[in-house]
XYZ file of C-alpha atoms in Angstrom:
242
model
C 0.000 0.000 0.000
C 1.038 3.623 -0.511
C 2.150 5.896 2.309
C -1.014 7.968 2.557
C -3.135 4.805 2.705
C -1.078 3.438 5.580
C -1.281 6.750 7.448
C -5.040 7.015 7.010
C -5.612 3.435 8.150
C -3.475 4.168 11.213
C -5.629 7.175 12.104
C -8.840 5.224 11.503
C -7.623 2.342 13.652
C -6.735 4.598 16.576
C -10.016 6.504 16.466
C -11.875 3.190 16.337
C -10.101 1.415 19.203
C -8.944 4.262 21.462
C -12.128 4.436 23.586
C -11.779 0.753 24.448
C -8.048 0.969 25.090
C -8.551 3.982 27.338
C -10.297 1.739 29.842
C -6.991 0.011 30.587
C -5.910 0.991 34.127
C -2.425 2.263 33.262
C -3.789 4.520 30.500
C -6.139 6.371 32.782
C -3.276 8.207 34.423
C -2.679 10.114 31.164
C -6.006 11.955 31.247
C -6.875 14.823 33.575
C -10.404 13.533 34.242
C -11.167 15.676 37.268
C -9.880 18.917 35.733
C -11.678 18.619 32.395
C -14.770 16.837 33.632
C -14.323 13.674 31.577
C -15.472 10.392 33.023
C -12.861 7.796 33.951
C -11.880 5.487 31.122
C -11.856 8.195 28.442
C -9.106 10.133 26.689
C -9.302 13.898 26.421
C -10.085 15.306 22.955
C -6.475 16.485 22.624
C -5.169 13.017 23.524
C -7.504 11.415 21.010
C -6.293 13.694 18.199
C -2.644 13.385 19.228
C -3.022 9.618 19.286
C -4.546 9.601 15.800
C -1.594 11.573 14.425
C 0.979 9.421 16.232
C -0.721 6.207 15.101
C -0.845 7.525 11.517
C 2.885 8.220 11.665
C 3.605 4.857 13.247
C 1.731 3.180 10.418
C 4.706 4.191 8.253
C 7.402 2.655 10.471
C 7.548 -0.847 8.915
C 8.564 0.714 5.581
C 11.799 1.894 7.154
C 13.187 -1.222 5.475
C 12.648 0.388 2.041
C 15.156 3.170 1.107
C 12.744 4.551 -1.492
C 9.716 4.729 0.804
C 8.237 7.948 2.143
C 9.619 7.413 5.643
C 13.163 6.913 4.299
C 12.999 10.247 2.466
C 11.404 12.250 5.272
C 14.577 13.581 6.910
C 17.017 13.330 4.028
C 20.337 11.441 4.302
C 19.756 10.565 7.962
C 16.594 8.523 7.423
C 17.924 7.162 4.120
C 21.044 5.795 5.825
C 18.941 4.418 8.673
C 16.650 2.775 6.136
C 19.574 1.099 4.373
C 20.770 -0.278 7.710
C 17.308 -1.509 8.690
C 16.843 -3.130 5.267
C 20.108 -5.015 5.686
C 19.362 -6.140 9.238
C 15.744 -7.131 8.569
C 16.419 -9.004 5.352
C 15.104 -6.460 2.864
C 11.696 -4.948 2.191
C 8.784 -6.754 3.830
C 11.053 -8.735 6.061
C 11.268 -8.556 9.855
C 9.716 -5.079 10.092
C 6.490 -6.381 8.565
C 5.681 -8.754 11.409
C 4.012 -9.072 14.784
C 7.439 -9.163 16.419
C 8.283 -5.707 15.079
C 4.923 -4.196 16.070
C 5.260 -5.485 19.624
C 8.911 -4.427 19.862
C 8.391 -0.813 18.723
C 5.272 -0.524 20.873
C 7.165 -1.731 23.929
C 10.072 0.584 23.165
C 7.745 3.567 22.827
C 6.108 2.694 26.141
C 9.501 2.704 27.856
C 10.229 6.149 26.401
C 6.809 7.427 27.464
C 7.230 6.302 31.056
C 10.960 6.836 31.690
C 12.550 9.211 29.196
C 10.534 12.416 28.608
C 12.977 13.857 26.070
C 12.998 10.681 23.993
C 9.213 10.527 24.238
C 8.818 14.092 22.988
C 11.230 13.530 20.093
C 9.311 10.393 19.081
C 5.972 12.230 19.211
C 7.309 15.064 17.042
C 8.739 12.586 14.523
C 5.459 10.675 14.308
C 3.429 13.861 13.791
C 5.794 15.056 11.078
C 5.739 11.673 9.375
C 1.938 11.551 9.459
C 1.670 14.997 7.869
C 4.219 14.054 5.216
C 2.422 10.809 4.420
C -0.997 12.386 3.888
C 0.497 14.971 1.541
C 0.567 18.156 3.611
C 2.648 20.664 1.667
C 2.889 22.603 -1.584
C 2.744 20.513 -4.793
C 6.030 20.601 -6.695
C 7.851 22.536 -3.959
C 9.911 20.124 -1.851
C 11.660 22.737 0.303
C 8.498 24.756 0.856
C 6.588 21.571 1.667
C 9.249 20.580 4.199
C 9.011 23.997 5.862
C 5.219 23.765 5.993
C 5.508 20.284 7.506
C 7.990 21.457 10.133
C 5.879 24.479 11.016
C 2.676 22.461 11.398
C 4.449 19.719 13.342
C 5.996 22.131 15.823
C 2.713 24.020 16.100
C 0.678 20.891 16.813
C 3.199 19.651 19.351
C 3.127 23.042 21.080
C -0.665 22.889 21.253
C -0.605 19.397 22.740
C 2.011 20.536 25.246
C -0.068 23.559 26.265
C -3.041 21.245 26.824
C -0.851 19.014 29.015
C -1.472 15.926 26.920
C -0.338 12.759 28.674
C 1.403 10.005 26.719
C 0.797 6.836 28.696
C -0.937 5.600 25.538
C 2.107 6.194 23.306
C 3.283 2.572 23.213
C -0.166 1.351 22.202
C -0.490 3.968 19.453
C 2.905 3.042 18.012
C 2.174 -0.683 18.231
C -1.298 -0.364 16.715
C -0.007 1.809 13.878
C 2.751 -0.653 13.018
C 0.348 -3.591 13.193
C -2.157 -1.832 10.931
C 0.601 -1.367 8.366
C 1.296 -5.107 8.419
C -2.391 -5.938 8.031
C -2.672 -3.461 5.166
C 0.260 -4.961 3.315
C -1.212 -8.425 3.858
C -4.082 -7.211 1.673
C -1.697 -6.680 -1.235
C -0.563 -9.344 -3.635
C 2.869 -9.836 -1.997
C 1.695 -10.254 1.605
C 3.896 -10.136 4.731
C 5.820 -12.588 6.947
C 3.462 -11.915 9.865
C 4.978 -14.653 12.032
C 8.605 -13.766 11.296
C 11.152 -15.355 11.698
C 8.963 -17.843 9.817
C 9.212 -16.850 6.158
C 5.704 -17.746 5.067
C 3.892 -14.658 3.711
C 0.279 -14.019 4.581
C -2.121 -12.522 2.041
C -5.599 -11.317 3.090
C -8.152 -11.915 1.788
C -6.761 -15.199 0.535
C -5.639 -15.071 -3.105
C -7.216 -11.625 -3.668
C -4.206 -9.372 -3.202
C -4.588 -5.687 -4.063
C -2.056 -4.006 -6.326
C -0.243 -1.098 -4.658
C -0.838 2.319 -6.192
C -3.556 1.252 -8.609
C -6.803 3.137 -9.212
C -8.746 1.311 -6.505
C -6.342 2.408 -3.788
C -6.043 6.014 -4.945
C -9.558 6.790 -6.152
C -11.735 4.610 -3.934
C -9.907 3.380 -0.834
C -8.171 6.674 0.053
C -11.401 8.773 -0.102
C -13.254 6.145 1.953
C -10.544 6.203 4.622
C -10.538 10.010 4.652
C -14.285 10.066 5.221
C -13.872 7.451 7.946
C -11.365 9.675 9.772
C -13.721 12.657 9.625
C -16.702 10.551 10.674
C -14.908 8.948 13.615
C -13.561 12.312 14.787
C -17.092 13.690 14.776
C -18.416 10.622 16.556
C -15.736 10.751 19.267
C -15.686 14.516 19.802
C -19.327 15.496 19.322
C -21.058 16.395 22.591
C -23.421 13.734 23.871
């Protein structure tokens, strides 16, 4: 699947599952229920939106094994070199990074950052927001430098807003893990599939023998608009006053 499709599915997944995940005991510490008048077991609106952006960015992480992918080009030579290293370690594109092991590992790592290393947590959040904006095409068509500046400005602005609203990040590990897992599921819907149970090499394709072709008309003209509408609809559903 293409980058914007992965990002949109990540946002949809978070908006769909976040209310249920928020009921987990350790997540409740991230929301200021008493101050904002939200019942226990719910995320604040700012946390919900921040989570959607982070999950959308995380839905790009498995493609770090592809030097030509959007994520590898996001921060120039740095991410390109990192992508080359990851591709070599993971066995090439759609290798170890496209598996349950990877999704669990990056989710666990993000949770450690969220609970023990505030600076690392904040850097990860900023990177995920910037990656999400890049993936969905925020920028100026045909202007790479201008688009990068727009992306940076919006990323910093959004992070500043979340910081001013005192967004908690106890949910960060789940958002990163869910985003990565959604990417794997999405690529399992393409004709090449993924080694979901890596290190086993067998590739899974869903639905069976009906793999989608990446970048074709269905993905760009039908699937992407549907996912965009789903994001808007879920945001309205979650944020609209009861």
